[in-house]
JSON list of C-alpha atoms and ligand atoms in Angstrom, two decimals:
[
{"chain": "A", "resi": 1, "resn": "UNK", "atom": "CA", "xyz": [4.20, -6.56, -10.19]},
{"chain": "A", "resi": 2, "resn": "UNK", "atom": "CA", "xyz": [5.79, -4.59, -7.48]},
{"chain": "A", "resi": 3, "resn": "UNK", "atom": "CA", "xyz": [4.40, -2.27, -5.06]},
{"chain": "A", "resi": 4, "resn": "UNK", "atom": "CA", "xyz": [6.02, 0.59, -3.72]},
{"chain": "A", "resi": 5, "resn": "UNK", "atom": "CA", "xyz": [4.43, 3.72, -1.29]},
{"chain": "A", "resi": 6, "resn": "UNK", "atom": "CA", "xyz": [5.42, 7.27, -1.97]},
{"chain": "A", "resi": 7, "resn": "UNK", "atom": "CA", "xyz": [6.64, 8.68, 1.11]},
{"chain": "A", "resi": 8, "resn": "UNK", "atom": "CA", "xyz": [6.21, 12.15, 0.49]},
{"chain": "A", "resi": 9, "resn": "UNK", "atom": "CA", "xyz": [2.55, 11.32, -0.48]},
{"chain": "A", "resi": 10, "resn": "UNK", "atom": "CA", "xyz": [1.86, 8.84, 1.93]},
{"chain": "A", "resi": 11, "resn": "UNK", "atom": "CA", "xyz": [-0.45, 10.47, 5.26]},
{"chain": "A", "resi": 12, "resn": "UNK", "atom": "CA", "xyz": [-0.93, 7.38, 6.79]},
{"chain": "A", "resi": 13, "resn": "UNK", "atom": "CA", "xyz": [-4.75, 6.62, 6.17]},
{"chain": "A", "resi": 14, "resn": "UNK", "atom": "CA", "xyz": [-3.38, 2.87, 6.58]},
{"chain": "A", "resi": 15, "resn": "UNK", "atom": "CA", "xyz": [-6.35, 1.94, 3.80]},
{"chain": "A", "resi": 16, "resn": "UNK", "atom": "CA", "xyz": [-3.46, -0.41, 2.07]},
{"chain": "A", "resi": 17, "resn": "UNK", "atom": "CA", "xyz": [-2.69, -2.25, 5.50]},
{"chain": "A", "resi": 18, "resn": "UNK", "atom": "CA", "xyz": [-6.85, -2.68, 6.03]},
{"chain": "A", "resi": 19, "resn": "UNK", "atom": "CA", "xyz": [-7.37, -4.23, 2.92]},
{"chain": "A", "resi": 20, "resn": "UNK", "atom": "CA", "xyz": [-3.90, -5.95, 2.05]},
{"chain": "A", "resi": 21, "resn": "UNK", "atom": "CA", "xyz": [-1.97, -6.88, 5.57]},
{"chain": "A", "resi": 22, "resn": "UNK", "atom": "CA", "xyz": [-0.29, -9.57, 3.80]},
{"chain": "A", "resi": 23, "resn": "UNK", "atom": "CA", "xyz": [1.39, -6.82, 1.55]},
{"chain": "A", "resi": 24, "resn": "UNK", "atom": "CA", "xyz": [1.53, -3.18, 3.34]},
{"chain": "A", "resi": 25, "resn": "UNK", "atom": "CA", "xyz": [2.43, -2.53, 7.21]},
{"chain": "A", "resi": 26, "resn": "UNK", "atom": "CA", "xyz": [2.55, 0.54, 8.96]},
{"chain": "A", "resi": 27, "resn": "UNK", "atom": "CA", "xyz": [5.74, 2.16, 10.54]},
{"chain": "A", "resi": 28, "resn": "UNK", "atom": "CA", "xyz": [5.90, 3.53, 13.86]},
{"chain": "A", "resi": 29, "resn": "UNK", "atom": "CA", "xyz": [4.18, 6.94, 12.73]},
{"chain": "A", "resi": 30, "resn": "UNK", "atom": "CA", "xyz": [1.44, 5.32, 11.33]},
{"chain": "A", "resi": 31, "resn": "UNK", "atom": "CA", "xyz": [2.98, 5.52, 7.63]},
{"chain": "A", "resi": 32, "resn": "UNK", "atom": "CA", "xyz": [2.35, 2.69, 5.29]},
{"chain": "A", "resi": 33, "resn": "UNK", "atom": "CA", "xyz": [5.20, 0.59, 3.07]},
{"chain": "A", "resi": 34, "resn": "UNK", "atom": "CA", "xyz": [5.45, -2.04, 1.44]},
{"chain": "A", "resi": 35, "resn": "UNK", "atom": "CA", "xyz": [6.53, -5.22, 3.37]},
{"chain": "A", "resi": 36, "resn": "UNK", "atom": "CA", "xyz": [6.45, -7.98, 0.24]},
{"chain": "A", "resi": 37, "resn": "UNK", "atom": "CA", "xyz": [7.43, -5.66, -2.56]},
{"chain": "A", "resi": 38, "resn": "UNK", "atom": "CA", "xyz": [7.33, -8.63, -4.87]},
{"chain": "A", "resi": 39, "resn": "UNK", "atom": "CA", "xyz": [3.63, -9.29, -5.01]},
{"chain": "A", "resi": 40, "resn": "UNK", "atom": "CA", "xyz": [2.38, -12.76, -5.47]},
{"chain": "A", "resi": 41, "resn": "UNK", "atom": "CA", "xyz": [-0.45, -13.23, -8.66]},
{"chain": "A", "resi": 42, "resn": "UNK", "atom": "CA", "xyz": [-3.10, -14.30, -6.15]},
{"chain": "A", "resi": 43, "resn": "UNK", "atom": "CA", "xyz": [-2.50, -10.74, -4.32]},
{"chain": "A", "resi": 44, "resn": "UNK", "atom": "CA", "xyz": [-2.44, -8.51, -7.29]},
{"chain": "A", "resi": 45, "resn": "UNK", "atom": "CA", "xyz": [-6.06, -8.20, -7.00]},
{"chain": "A", "resi": 46, "resn": "UNK", "atom": "CA", "xyz": [-6.07, -7.46, -3.41]},
{"chain": "A", "resi": 47, "resn": "UNK", "atom": "CA", "xyz": [-3.02, -4.75, -4.22]},
{"chain": "A", "resi": 48, "resn": "UNK", "atom": "CA", "xyz": [-5.01, -3.01, -7.00]},
{"chain": "A", "resi": 49, "resn": "UNK", "atom": "CA", "xyz": [-7.63, -2.64, -4.55]},
{"chain": "A", "resi": 50, "resn": "UNK", "atom": "CA", "xyz": [-5.31, -1.04, -1.85]},
{"chain": "A", "resi": 51, "resn": "UNK", "atom": "CA", "xyz": [-3.88, 1.13, -4.43]},
{"chain": "A", "resi": 52, "resn": "UNK", "atom": "CA", "xyz": [-7.40, 2.66, -5.78]},
{"chain": "A", "resi": 53, "resn": "UNK", "atom": "CA", "xyz": [-8.32, 2.95, -2.11]},
{"chain": "A", "resi": 54, "resn": "UNK", "atom": "CA", "xyz": [-5.55, 5.23, -1.21]},
{"chain": "A", "resi": 55, "resn": "UNK", "atom": "CA", "xyz": [-6.91, 8.82, -0.79]},
{"chain": "A", "resi": 56, "resn": "UNK", "atom": "CA", "xyz": [-3.37, 10.20, -1.72]},
{"chain": "A", "resi": 57, "resn": "UNK", "atom": "CA", "xyz": [-2.80, 8.02, -4.50]},
{"chain": "A", "resi": 58, "resn": "UNK", "atom": "CA", "xyz": [0.58, 6.98, -2.66]},
{"chain": "A", "resi": 59, "resn": "UNK", "atom": "CA", "xyz": [0.54, 3.51, -4.11]},
{"chain": "A", "resi": 60, "resn": "UNK", "atom": "CA", "xyz": [3.01, 3.07, -7.12]},
{"chain": "A", "resi": 61, "resn": "UNK", "atom": "CA", "xyz": [2.52, -0.55, -8.77]},
{"chain": "A", "resi": 62, "resn": "UNK", "atom": "CA", "xyz": [4.85, -1.51, -11.81]},
{"chain": "B", "resi": 1, "resn": "F3S", "atom": "FE1", "xyz": [-0.62, 6.29, 3.51]},
{"chain": "B", "resi": 1, "resn": "F3S", "atom": "FE2", "xyz": [-2.27, 5.51, 1.35]},
{"chain": "B", "resi": 1, "resn": "F3S", "atom": "FE3", "xyz": [-1.50, 3.89, 2.87]},
{"chain": "B", "resi": 1, "resn": "F3S", "atom": "S1", "xyz": [-2.05, 7.49, 2.62]},
{"chain": "B", "resi": 1, "resn": "F3S", "atom": "S2", "xyz": [-1.03, 4.31, 5.05]},
{"chain": "B", "resi": 1, "resn": "F3S", "atom": "S3", "xyz": [-0.60, 4.49, 1.44]},
{"chain": "B", "resi": 1, "resn": "F3S", "atom": "S4", "xyz": [-3.89, 3.93, 2.21]}
]
């Protein structure tokens, strides 16, 4: 699985980072980005939870 944050949609709610700080980080403006794009199998459930909790639906999983 790969994860990405759509910068056009992200509004800086930071739920991704709160739920899964091992994969998501926040930039200096508080917008989320993926620090570890190739998701380990053990983190997939957390990443899916983060995606489901993003109010802007900005997290793209492939
Ligand atoms: Fe942005 Fe959604 Fe995370 S709005 S900071 S990708 S929770």
